[in-house]
Amino acid sequence: MRIPKIVILGAGYGGLITAVRLQKQLGVNEAEVVLVNKNDYHYETTWLHEASAGTLHHDRVRYDITSVIDRHKVDFVQGTVMEINKEEKKVVLENGEINYDYLVVALGGEPETFGIKGLKEFAFGITNVNSSRQLREHIEYQFATYNIEEEKKDERLTIVVGGAGFTGIEFLGELGNRIPELCQEYDVDFNKVRVICVEAAPTVLPGFDPELVDYAVAVLEQKGVEFMIGTAIKECTPEGIIVSKGENETMEIKAETVVWAAGIRGNSVIEKSGFEAMRGRVKVQPDLRVPGFEDVFIIGDCSLVINEEINRPYPPTAQIAIQQGEVVAKNLTALVRGKAELENFVPDIKGTVCSLGEDDAIGVVYGKKLTGGKASIMKKVIDNRSLYLVGGAGLVLKKGKFNIL
Ligand code: FAD
Ligand code: NAD
């Protein structure tokens, strides 16, 4: 008898959790499980701001996928997904095709540039290992070049960060620690460096606890960050950015480094494959399947789940992607075993912690506000927990963060 074939696209938080749960829950004779990912490694997306600033080496944020999957139970295919043909139940890869009986789409997000001119061409993103490595190298190159040039270009030492959401703020926290190191290494006067955060909303971290926001702003200003609040990036050019404040006021900021950290959308494969989506995110059923396609589950940043209490989508987070992966693995196990009843996904939001560099953070955990060292320890506990859920204590020991005290 032919056994069903489950194909998981993406080995990020959602996809990898699905795979390791399935390898525990299903016997080899029950289903064929295939995991597809662009690279042969998984990276911790939630640590990329550190690799981008250069405070953590990029090899620390990634590990081999085959080190955490059981190859007798899960077949790993390295490949780039181009499109999903849901009518023919087929995935088109750059280097081939794969058929499926059940599909899990967990391809993560991409930067949302809102059609702003020049961003795609001239701004850096904090998106994956490659983009983080490129950004770190670019910043370091500006410092290395500054003193060599006869005519000093101060814009070499100007870094603009677009967006004061969690990604922007966490990156600024790391930069705040990295800049003094770079100044020392390359004999650059700290006072020549400018780090400017441009945020369109009237506040940093819109929607977050105002007391914690004030704490974060004070810490970052202390580290030299300038905030331009209520100011939107309108264009990015090879020389810097054009911003607007209010109706008519526009201004140019010259900067050799512009980092776009002002939002994400679902993976472009979603729209290319003809799924009905809002900014690349598919509104899934409570059991995480796609309406009209009972054999396709979508999780993580490609999925959209409404928070009924406020009638708005939950923000895309690793916390949600991991929990969705656990539910999908249970639901696939039920389907393979011929059960019709599936579990609904109910997010269990434990809190949010935002780092402000290696030893400082802000957060709300189980309704309790945290700042400083305590919040920073909590952040590392959360980081280690995601490793534990995938690879147990062994992976935590290999890749975990222990610089807690
Ligand atoms: P991802 O974990 O991003 O994984 C997607 C995978 O798909 C990757 O392995 C990628 O290589 C692969 N892939 C992509 N396209 C293709 C393709 N075409 N073909 C094959 N493979 C492909 N959330 C939190 O809850 N807490 C945090 O502290 C937190 N911090 C963050 C910090 C930063 C700097 C950033 C950028 C995000 C942070 N987030 C955080 C959000 C969180 O990282 C995402 O919501 C989460 O990674 C989404 O998980 P996912 O499984 O959908 O995708
Ligand atoms: P976001 O959408 O949360 O924040 C983007 C920010 O950019 C917003 O404050 C927005 O007002 C601003 N912005 C948009 N357009 C702009 C423009 N033209 N000019 C200036 N500012 C502009 O995006 P994010 O910070 O990348 O976060 C993405 C997701 O990842 C969120 O769901 C977030 O919760 C999650 N995340 C969580 C953590 C954490 O829990 N520690 C860390 C990073 C990211």
Short mmCIF file of C-alpha atoms and ligand atoms in Angstrom, two decimals:
data_model
loop_
_atom_site.label_atom_id
_atom_site.label_comp_id
_atom_site.label_asym_id
_atom_site.label_seq_id
_atom_site.Cartn_x
_atom_site.Cartn_y
_atom_site.Cartn_z
CA MET A 1 0.00 0.00 0.00
CA ARG A 2 1.31 3.48 -0.89
CA ILE A 3 1.89 5.64 2.16
CA PRO A 4 1.04 9.37 2.09
CA LYS A 5 3.79 11.84 1.27
CA ILE A 6 4.11 14.92 3.49
CA VAL A 7 6.24 17.75 2.08
CA ILE A 8 7.38 20.59 4.36
CA LEU A 9 8.65 23.76 2.68
CA GLY A 10 11.10 25.80 4.76
CA ALA A 11 13.28 24.75 7.69
CA GLY A 12 12.82 27.85 9.81
CA TYR A 13 10.99 27.81 13.14
CA GLY A 14 7.66 26.52 11.84
CA GLY A 15 8.97 23.99 9.31
CA LEU A 16 11.70 22.50 11.46
CA ILE A 17 9.42 22.05 14.47
CA THR A 18 6.88 20.33 12.20
CA ALA A 19 9.59 17.98 10.90
CA VAL A 20 11.07 17.02 14.29
CA ARG A 21 7.61 16.52 15.80
CA LEU A 22 6.53 14.31 12.89
CA GLN A 23 9.66 12.19 13.18
CA LYS A 24 8.71 11.53 16.82
CA GLN A 25 5.01 10.98 16.22
CA LEU A 26 4.93 8.89 13.03
CA GLY A 27 6.39 5.47 12.27
CA VAL A 28 8.48 5.02 9.09
CA ASN A 29 5.69 2.92 7.55
CA GLU A 30 2.99 5.50 8.18
CA ALA A 31 4.18 8.38 5.97
CA GLU A 32 7.03 9.63 3.83
CA VAL A 33 8.21 13.01 5.16
CA VAL A 34 10.26 15.37 2.99
CA LEU A 35 11.75 18.64 4.26
CA VAL A 36 12.80 21.19 1.61
CA ASN A 37 14.99 24.21 2.37
CA LYS A 38 17.05 26.65 0.33
CA ASN A 39 20.18 26.11 2.43
CA ASP A 40 21.53 23.01 4.15
CA TYR A 41 21.41 24.95 7.42
CA HIS A 42 18.72 26.42 9.66
CA TYR A 43 19.27 29.92 10.99
CA GLU A 44 17.75 31.56 14.04
CA THR A 45 15.97 34.48 12.38
CA THR A 46 15.47 35.99 15.85
CA TRP A 47 19.25 36.37 16.26
CA LEU A 48 19.98 38.00 12.89
CA HIS A 49 20.21 41.54 14.31
CA GLU A 50 23.29 40.36 16.23
CA ALA A 51 24.96 38.85 13.14
CA SER A 52 24.07 42.01 11.18
CA ALA A 53 25.73 44.34 13.68
CA GLY A 54 28.69 42.00 14.09
CA THR A 55 28.19 41.30 17.78
CA LEU A 56 27.66 37.56 17.08
CA HIS A 57 29.39 35.61 14.31
CA HIS A 58 26.98 34.36 11.65
CA ASP A 59 28.07 30.76 12.24
CA ARG A 60 26.68 31.06 15.77
CA VAL A 61 23.18 31.72 14.44
CA ARG A 62 23.02 28.66 12.17
CA TYR A 63 23.33 24.88 12.34
CA ASP A 64 23.16 21.95 9.91
CA ILE A 65 19.62 20.72 9.30
CA THR A 66 20.82 17.11 9.10
CA SER A 67 22.18 17.41 12.65
CA VAL A 68 18.63 17.61 14.05
CA ILE A 69 16.57 15.39 11.74
CA ASP A 70 16.43 11.60 11.74
CA ARG A 71 17.32 10.74 8.15
CA HIS A 72 15.56 7.37 8.40
CA LYS A 73 12.32 9.24 8.95
CA VAL A 74 12.75 12.61 7.23
CA ASP A 75 14.26 13.05 3.79
CA PHE A 76 16.03 16.40 3.45
CA VAL A 77 16.10 18.07 0.02
CA GLN A 78 18.17 21.21 -0.46
CA GLY A 79 16.35 23.31 -3.02
CA THR A 80 14.73 26.69 -3.68
CA VAL A 81 10.95 26.66 -4.02
CA MET A 82 9.79 28.62 -7.06
CA GLU A 83 6.06 27.87 -7.09
CA ILE A 84 3.36 25.59 -5.69
CA ASN A 85 0.94 24.00 -8.14
CA LYS A 86 -1.90 23.21 -5.71
CA GLU A 87 -4.21 21.81 -8.37
CA GLU A 88 -1.64 19.20 -9.44
CA LYS A 89 -0.30 18.81 -5.85
CA LYS A 90 3.22 19.59 -6.99
CA VAL A 91 6.03 21.87 -5.81
CA VAL A 92 8.30 23.40 -8.43
CA LEU A 93 11.89 23.79 -7.26
CA GLU A 94 14.72 25.58 -9.02
CA ASN A 95 16.24 22.16 -9.67
CA GLY A 96 13.25 19.80 -10.00
CA GLU A 97 9.73 19.00 -8.84
CA ILE A 98 8.19 17.18 -5.86
CA ASN A 99 4.68 15.77 -5.59
CA TYR A 100 2.82 15.73 -2.30
CA ASP A 101 -0.28 14.35 -0.61
CA TYR A 102 -0.03 16.88 2.21
CA LEU A 103 1.90 20.16 2.09
CA VAL A 104 3.14 22.44 4.86
CA VAL A 105 4.23 25.89 3.66
CA ALA A 106 6.62 27.50 6.16
CA LEU A 107 8.76 29.72 3.93
CA GLY A 108 8.91 32.72 6.28
CA GLY A 109 8.73 36.41 5.45
CA GLU A 110 10.40 38.96 3.21
CA PRO A 111 10.98 42.70 3.71
CA GLU A 112 7.90 44.84 2.97
CA THR A 113 9.11 47.91 1.11
CA PHE A 114 5.64 49.37 0.41
CA GLY A 115 6.84 50.30 -3.11
CA ILE A 116 9.17 52.97 -1.69
CA LYS A 117 11.56 54.03 -4.43
CA GLY A 118 15.17 52.87 -4.16
CA LEU A 119 14.80 50.64 -1.07
CA LYS A 120 15.27 47.37 -2.93
CA GLU A 121 18.34 48.70 -4.72
CA PHE A 122 20.13 50.73 -2.04
CA ALA A 123 19.01 49.63 1.44
CA PHE A 124 20.22 46.65 3.46
CA GLY A 125 17.88 44.17 5.14
CA ILE A 126 18.06 41.92 8.19
CA THR A 127 16.53 38.93 6.49
CA ASN A 128 18.83 35.91 6.42
CA VAL A 129 22.44 34.88 6.98
CA ASN A 130 23.60 36.28 3.63
CA SER A 131 22.01 39.71 4.12
CA SER A 132 23.30 39.91 7.71
CA ARG A 133 26.83 39.02 6.69
CA GLN A 134 26.73 41.60 3.89
CA LEU A 135 25.48 44.35 6.23
CA ARG A 136 28.09 43.61 8.88
CA GLU A 137 30.87 43.66 6.26
CA HIS A 138 29.53 46.87 4.69
CA ILE A 139 29.54 48.76 8.01
CA GLU A 140 33.02 47.54 8.82
CA TYR A 141 34.23 48.58 5.35
CA GLN A 142 33.00 52.17 5.95
CA PHE A 143 35.05 52.38 9.14
CA ALA A 144 38.10 50.84 7.46
CA THR A 145 37.86 53.29 4.52
CA TYR A 146 37.13 56.50 6.44
CA ASN A 147 40.71 57.27 7.50
CA ILE A 148 42.25 56.32 4.16
CA GLU A 149 40.43 58.97 2.16
CA GLU A 150 42.05 62.36 1.85
CA GLU A 151 38.71 64.13 1.89
CA LYS A 152 36.86 62.76 4.90
CA LYS A 153 33.27 61.76 4.07
CA ASP A 154 31.26 61.95 7.25
CA GLU A 155 28.34 60.12 5.59
CA ARG A 156 30.54 57.00 5.64
CA LEU A 157 30.00 56.99 9.37
CA THR A 158 26.25 57.68 9.20
CA ILE A 159 23.94 54.70 9.61
CA VAL A 160 20.21 55.14 9.12
CA VAL A 161 17.82 52.53 10.49
CA GLY A 162 14.32 52.72 9.00
CA GLY A 163 11.66 51.58 11.43
CA ALA A 164 11.60 51.51 15.24
CA GLY A 165 9.68 48.26 15.49
CA PHE A 166 11.22 45.34 17.37
CA THR A 167 13.71 44.51 14.58
CA GLY A 168 14.95 48.11 14.31
CA ILE A 169 15.26 48.55 18.07
CA GLU A 170 17.07 45.23 18.61
CA PHE A 171 19.52 46.07 15.81
CA LEU A 172 20.14 49.54 17.30
CA GLY A 173 20.85 47.93 20.67
CA GLU A 174 23.56 45.76 19.09
CA LEU A 175 24.96 48.68 17.06
CA GLY A 176 25.19 50.69 20.28
CA ASN A 177 27.62 48.07 21.58
CA ARG A 178 29.46 47.48 18.30
CA ILE A 179 30.19 51.11 17.28
CA PRO A 180 32.63 51.83 20.17
CA GLU A 181 34.49 48.61 19.26
CA LEU A 182 34.69 49.64 15.59
CA CYS A 183 35.87 53.15 16.56
CA GLN A 184 38.66 51.65 18.60
CA GLU A 185 39.62 49.08 15.97
CA TYR A 186 39.76 51.61 13.11
CA ASP A 187 40.96 54.72 15.02
CA VAL A 188 37.76 56.61 14.35
CA ASP A 189 36.48 59.42 16.60
CA PHE A 190 33.20 58.21 18.19
CA ASN A 191 31.75 61.73 17.86
CA LYS A 192 31.98 61.49 14.07
CA VAL A 193 29.59 58.51 13.98
CA ARG A 194 25.85 59.11 13.60
CA VAL A 195 23.22 56.41 14.08
CA ILE A 196 19.78 57.74 13.16
CA CYS A 197 16.53 55.84 13.60
CA VAL A 198 13.67 57.10 11.42
CA GLU A 199 10.18 56.03 12.53
CA ALA A 200 6.96 57.02 10.75
CA ALA A 201 4.66 56.49 13.75
CA PRO A 202 4.45 59.05 16.56
CA THR A 203 6.37 56.72 18.91
CA VAL A 204 9.10 54.10 19.03
CA LEU A 205 7.70 50.53 19.24
CA PRO A 206 4.13 51.57 18.43
CA GLY A 207 1.59 49.76 20.59
CA PHE A 208 4.11 48.56 23.20
CA ASP A 209 4.03 49.53 26.89
CA PRO A 210 4.92 53.30 27.04
CA GLU A 211 7.01 52.98 30.22
CA LEU A 212 9.15 50.27 28.60
CA VAL A 213 9.40 52.32 25.40
CA ASP A 214 10.76 55.28 27.41
CA TYR A 215 13.30 52.96 29.02
CA ALA A 216 14.44 51.66 25.60
CA VAL A 217 14.73 55.15 24.10
CA ALA A 218 16.79 56.38 27.09
CA VAL A 219 19.16 53.39 26.86
CA LEU A 220 19.65 53.79 23.11
CA GLU A 221 20.08 57.58 23.28
CA GLN A 222 22.71 57.01 25.92
CA LYS A 223 24.51 54.81 23.38
CA GLY A 224 24.39 57.65 20.84
CA VAL A 225 21.29 56.82 18.79
CA GLU A 226 19.30 59.81 17.43
CA PHE A 227 15.56 59.26 16.95
CA MET A 228 13.51 60.99 14.26
CA ILE A 229 9.96 60.13 15.23
CA GLY A 230 6.85 60.88 13.18
CA THR A 231 9.15 60.92 10.16
CA ALA A 232 8.69 58.61 7.18
CA ILE A 233 11.29 57.39 4.70
CA LYS A 234 9.98 58.39 1.27
CA GLU A 235 12.90 57.40 -0.93
CA CYS A 236 16.27 55.73 -0.73
CA THR A 237 19.06 56.89 -3.05
CA PRO A 238 22.71 55.90 -3.53
CA GLU A 239 23.54 58.90 -1.29
CA GLY A 240 21.09 58.26 1.56
CA ILE A 241 17.39 58.83 2.19
CA ILE A 242 14.66 61.39 1.67
CA VAL A 243 12.30 61.70 4.62
CA SER A 244 9.09 63.59 5.14
CA LYS A 245 7.76 65.08 8.33
CA GLY A 246 4.21 66.39 8.16
CA GLU A 247 2.55 67.36 4.88
CA ASN A 248 5.16 69.32 2.97
CA GLU A 249 8.45 69.13 4.82
CA THR A 250 11.03 66.89 3.17
CA MET A 251 14.68 66.47 4.02
CA GLU A 252 17.68 64.53 2.73
CA ILE A 253 19.93 62.58 5.09
CA LYS A 254 23.22 61.53 3.57
CA ALA A 255 24.26 58.07 4.70
CA GLU A 256 26.40 55.30 3.25
CA THR A 257 24.41 52.73 5.23
CA VAL A 258 20.62 52.54 5.17
CA VAL A 259 18.98 49.58 6.88
CA TRP A 260 15.33 48.86 6.14
CA ALA A 261 13.74 47.25 9.20
CA ALA A 262 10.25 48.64 8.73
CA GLY A 263 8.12 45.57 8.29
CA ILE A 264 7.75 42.22 6.63
CA ARG A 265 5.34 40.40 4.32
CA GLY A 266 4.82 36.74 3.52
CA ASN A 267 7.13 34.90 1.12
CA SER A 268 6.64 35.88 -2.56
CA VAL A 269 6.08 32.18 -3.45
CA ILE A 270 2.61 32.54 -1.87
CA GLU A 271 1.41 35.17 -4.35
CA LYS A 272 3.29 33.58 -7.25
CA SER A 273 1.36 30.37 -6.56
CA GLY A 274 -2.02 32.12 -6.71
CA PHE A 275 -3.04 31.82 -3.05
CA GLU A 276 -5.48 34.48 -1.91
CA ALA A 277 -3.31 36.58 0.37
CA MET A 278 -2.89 39.89 2.15
CA ARG A 279 0.71 41.08 1.80
CA GLY A 280 1.80 37.52 1.09
CA ARG A 281 0.00 36.09 4.12
CA VAL A 282 -2.86 33.61 3.77
CA LYS A 283 -5.78 33.76 6.21
CA VAL A 284 -5.82 30.13 7.29
CA GLN A 285 -8.64 28.10 8.83
CA PRO A 286 -8.49 27.47 12.59
CA ASP A 287 -6.85 24.07 11.86
CA LEU A 288 -4.19 25.96 9.80
CA ARG A 289 -5.34 24.58 6.43
CA VAL A 290 -5.95 26.83 3.43
CA PRO A 291 -9.64 27.41 2.68
CA GLY A 292 -10.49 25.32 -0.40
CA PHE A 293 -7.25 23.30 -0.22
CA GLU A 294 -7.67 20.74 2.56
CA ASP A 295 -4.27 19.18 1.88
CA VAL A 296 -2.27 22.43 2.30
CA PHE A 297 -1.27 23.90 5.67
CA ILE A 298 0.36 27.33 5.90
CA ILE A 299 2.19 28.43 9.03
CA GLY A 300 4.59 31.08 10.34
CA ASP A 301 5.09 34.42 8.60
CA CYS A 302 3.19 33.21 5.48
CA SER A 303 0.03 32.66 7.53
CA LEU A 304 -2.44 35.15 8.91
CA VAL A 305 -4.38 34.42 12.10
CA ILE A 306 -6.85 36.93 13.48
CA ASN A 307 -6.79 37.90 17.15
CA GLU A 308 -10.55 37.89 17.74
CA GLU A 309 -10.24 40.08 20.87
CA ILE A 310 -9.05 43.08 18.84
CA ASN A 311 -10.11 41.86 15.37
CA ARG A 312 -6.60 42.34 14.00
CA PRO A 313 -3.98 39.84 12.80
CA TYR A 314 -1.48 38.51 15.32
CA PRO A 315 1.97 39.95 14.53
CA PRO A 316 4.13 37.35 12.78
CA THR A 317 6.52 35.93 15.38
CA ALA A 318 8.69 32.88 16.02
CA GLN A 319 6.57 32.22 19.09
CA ILE A 320 3.51 31.71 16.87
CA ALA A 321 5.40 29.82 14.11
CA ILE A 322 6.69 27.28 16.67
CA GLN A 323 3.25 26.75 18.22
CA GLN A 324 1.71 26.37 14.75
CA GLY A 325 4.36 23.77 13.82
CA GLU A 326 3.39 21.73 16.88
CA VAL A 327 -0.32 21.83 15.94
CA VAL A 328 0.32 20.99 12.26
CA ALA A 329 2.39 17.95 13.24
CA LYS A 330 -0.53 16.73 15.41
CA ASN A 331 -3.04 17.39 12.62
CA LEU A 332 -0.94 15.61 9.99
CA THR A 333 -0.56 12.62 12.31
CA ALA A 334 -4.35 12.54 12.71
CA LEU A 335 -4.94 12.76 8.93
CA VAL A 336 -2.40 10.03 8.16
CA ARG A 337 -4.16 7.80 10.71
CA GLY A 338 -7.52 8.46 9.06
CA LYS A 339 -8.97 10.70 11.78
CA ALA A 340 -11.26 13.47 10.56
CA GLU A 341 -11.17 15.58 13.73
CA LEU A 342 -8.33 18.15 13.67
CA GLU A 343 -7.02 20.43 16.42
CA ASN A 344 -7.57 24.18 16.14
CA PHE A 345 -4.63 26.51 16.62
CA VAL A 346 -5.06 28.74 19.67
CA PRO A 347 -2.05 31.06 20.19
CA ASP A 348 -0.64 31.02 23.71
CA ILE A 349 1.19 34.36 23.85
CA LYS A 350 3.55 34.21 26.81
CA GLY A 351 4.92 37.72 26.28
CA THR A 352 7.42 39.77 24.31
CA VAL A 353 11.01 40.55 25.15
CA CYS A 354 13.05 43.02 23.07
CA SER A 355 16.82 43.09 23.52
CA LEU A 356 18.76 46.37 23.75
CA GLY A 357 22.19 44.84 23.27
CA GLU A 358 23.79 41.87 24.94
CA ASP A 359 23.07 42.80 28.55
CA ASP A 360 19.94 44.94 28.48
CA ALA A 361 16.35 44.44 27.35
CA ILE A 362 12.71 45.29 27.96
CA GLY A 363 9.78 42.94 28.05
CA VAL A 364 6.39 41.87 29.28
CA VAL A 365 6.29 38.21 30.30
CA TYR A 366 3.11 36.63 31.68
CA GLY A 367 1.83 40.19 32.16
CA LYS A 368 4.86 41.27 34.22
CA LYS A 369 7.09 44.12 33.04
CA LEU A 370 10.84 43.50 32.98
CA THR A 371 13.83 45.76 32.22
CA GLY A 372 17.62 45.59 32.32
CA GLY A 373 19.52 42.45 33.34
CA LYS A 374 16.41 40.45 34.28
CA ALA A 375 14.80 41.06 30.90
CA SER A 376 18.08 40.24 29.17
CA ILE A 377 18.35 36.90 30.99
CA MET A 378 14.74 36.15 30.01
CA LYS A 379 15.60 36.89 26.35
CA LYS A 380 18.45 34.37 26.44
CA VAL A 381 16.20 31.79 28.10
CA ILE A 382 13.71 32.29 25.23
CA ASP A 383 16.51 32.01 22.64
CA ASN A 384 17.75 28.77 24.23
CA ARG A 385 14.22 27.39 24.48
CA SER A 386 13.72 27.45 20.71
CA LEU A 387 16.94 25.43 20.32
CA TYR A 388 15.72 23.00 22.97
CA LEU A 389 12.39 22.45 21.23
CA VAL A 390 14.17 21.44 18.02
CA GLY A 391 17.27 19.62 19.18
CA GLY A 392 16.97 19.05 22.94
CA ALA A 393 19.73 19.74 25.49
CA GLY A 394 22.46 18.70 23.00
CA LEU A 395 21.63 21.57 20.63
CA VAL A 396 21.36 24.05 23.52
CA LEU A 397 24.83 23.05 24.69
CA LYS A 398 26.22 23.42 21.17
CA LYS A 399 24.58 26.68 20.08
CA GLY A 400 22.97 28.18 23.19
CA LYS A 401 23.60 31.52 24.89
CA PHE A 402 25.15 31.14 28.36
CA ASN A 403 26.63 34.61 28.89
CA ILE A 404 23.78 35.21 31.30
CA LEU A 405 25.49 36.71 34.34
P1 FAD B 1 11.66 31.48 9.17
O1 FAD B 1 12.06 31.07 10.53
O2 FAD B 1 12.12 32.81 8.69
O3 FAD B 1 12.16 30.35 8.14
C1 FAD B 1 11.87 30.34 6.77
C2 FAD B 1 12.78 29.28 6.13
O4 FAD B 1 12.39 29.12 4.76
C3 FAD B 1 14.26 29.66 6.11
O5 FAD B 1 15.04 28.54 6.48
C4 FAD B 1 14.54 30.05 4.65
O6 FAD B 1 15.86 29.79 4.24
C5 FAD B 1 13.55 29.13 3.93
N1 FAD B 1 13.15 29.64 2.61
C6 FAD B 1 12.71 30.89 2.31
N2 FAD B 1 12.37 30.96 1.01
C7 FAD B 1 12.62 29.75 0.48
C8 FAD B 1 12.46 29.19 -0.81
N3 FAD B 1 11.96 29.91 -1.83
N4 FAD B 1 12.79 27.89 -1.00
C9 FAD B 1 13.28 27.14 0.01
N5 FAD B 1 13.44 27.61 1.26
C10 FAD B 1 13.12 28.89 1.49
N6 FAD B 1 9.86 36.58 16.82
C11 FAD B 1 9.70 36.24 18.13
O7 FAD B 1 8.72 35.54 18.47
N7 FAD B 1 10.59 36.62 19.08
C12 FAD B 1 11.70 37.33 18.79
O8 FAD B 1 12.49 37.67 19.67
C13 FAD B 1 11.92 37.71 17.43
N8 FAD B 1 13.02 38.38 17.08
C14 FAD B 1 13.25 38.68 15.76
C15 FAD B 1 14.44 39.35 15.43
C16 FAD B 1 14.69 39.68 14.12
C17 FAD B 1 15.98 40.39 13.77
C18 FAD B 1 13.76 39.33 13.10
C19 FAD B 1 14.06 39.67 11.65
C20 FAD B 1 12.58 38.67 13.42
C21 FAD B 1 12.32 38.33 14.76
N9 FAD B 1 11.16 37.65 15.13
C22 FAD B 1 10.95 37.30 16.45
C23 FAD B 1 10.18 37.22 14.11
C24 FAD B 1 10.49 35.74 13.74
O9 FAD B 1 11.86 35.59 13.43
C25 FAD B 1 9.64 35.24 12.57
O10 FAD B 1 8.29 35.50 12.84
C26 FAD B 1 9.88 33.74 12.39
O11 FAD B 1 11.22 33.49 12.00
C27 FAD B 1 8.92 33.12 11.37
O12 FAD B 1 9.14 31.75 11.30
P2 FAD B 1 8.91 30.97 9.94
O13 FAD B 1 9.06 29.52 10.25
O14 FAD B 1 7.65 31.42 9.30
O15 FAD B 1 10.08 31.45 8.98
P1 NAD B 2 7.07 46.00 12.40
O1 NAD B 2 6.06 46.04 11.34
O2 NAD B 2 6.71 45.47 13.71
O3 NAD B 2 7.67 47.47 12.63
C1 NAD B 2 8.02 48.28 11.53
C2 NAD B 2 8.11 49.74 11.97
O4 NAD B 2 8.51 50.52 10.84
C3 NAD B 2 6.79 50.31 12.47
O5 NAD B 2 7.01 50.95 13.70
C4 NAD B 2 6.37 51.28 11.36
O6 NAD B 2 5.66 52.40 11.87
C5 NAD B 2 7.71 51.69 10.79
N1 NAD B 2 7.64 52.17 9.40
C6 NAD B 2 6.89 51.66 8.39
N2 NAD B 2 7.08 52.37 7.25
C7 NAD B 2 7.99 53.33 7.54
C8 NAD B 2 8.61 54.36 6.77
N3 NAD B 2 8.33 54.55 5.47
N4 NAD B 2 9.51 55.17 7.37
C9 NAD B 2 9.81 54.99 8.70
N5 NAD B 2 9.24 54.04 9.46
C10 NAD B 2 8.36 53.20 8.90
O7 NAD B 2 8.32 45.19 11.76
P2 NAD B 2 9.56 44.48 12.48
O8 NAD B 2 10.10 45.30 13.58
O9 NAD B 2 10.46 44.07 11.38
O10 NAD B 2 8.90 43.17 13.10
C11 NAD B 2 8.38 42.15 12.23
C12 NAD B 2 7.74 41.06 13.07
O11 NAD B 2 8.75 40.35 13.81
C13 NAD B 2 6.75 41.61 14.10
O12 NAD B 2 5.69 40.73 14.21
C14 NAD B 2 7.54 41.61 15.39
O13 NAD B 2 6.72 41.43 16.52
C15 NAD B 2 8.47 40.43 15.19
N6 NAD B 2 9.72 40.66 15.96
C16 NAD B 2 9.70 40.36 17.28
C17 NAD B 2 10.82 40.61 18.05
C18 NAD B 2 10.79 40.27 19.52
O14 NAD B 2 9.81 39.72 19.99
N7 NAD B 2 11.85 40.57 20.27
C19 NAD B 2 11.98 41.13 17.45
C20 NAD B 2 11.95 41.43 16.08
C21 NAD B 2 10.81 41.20 15.34
#
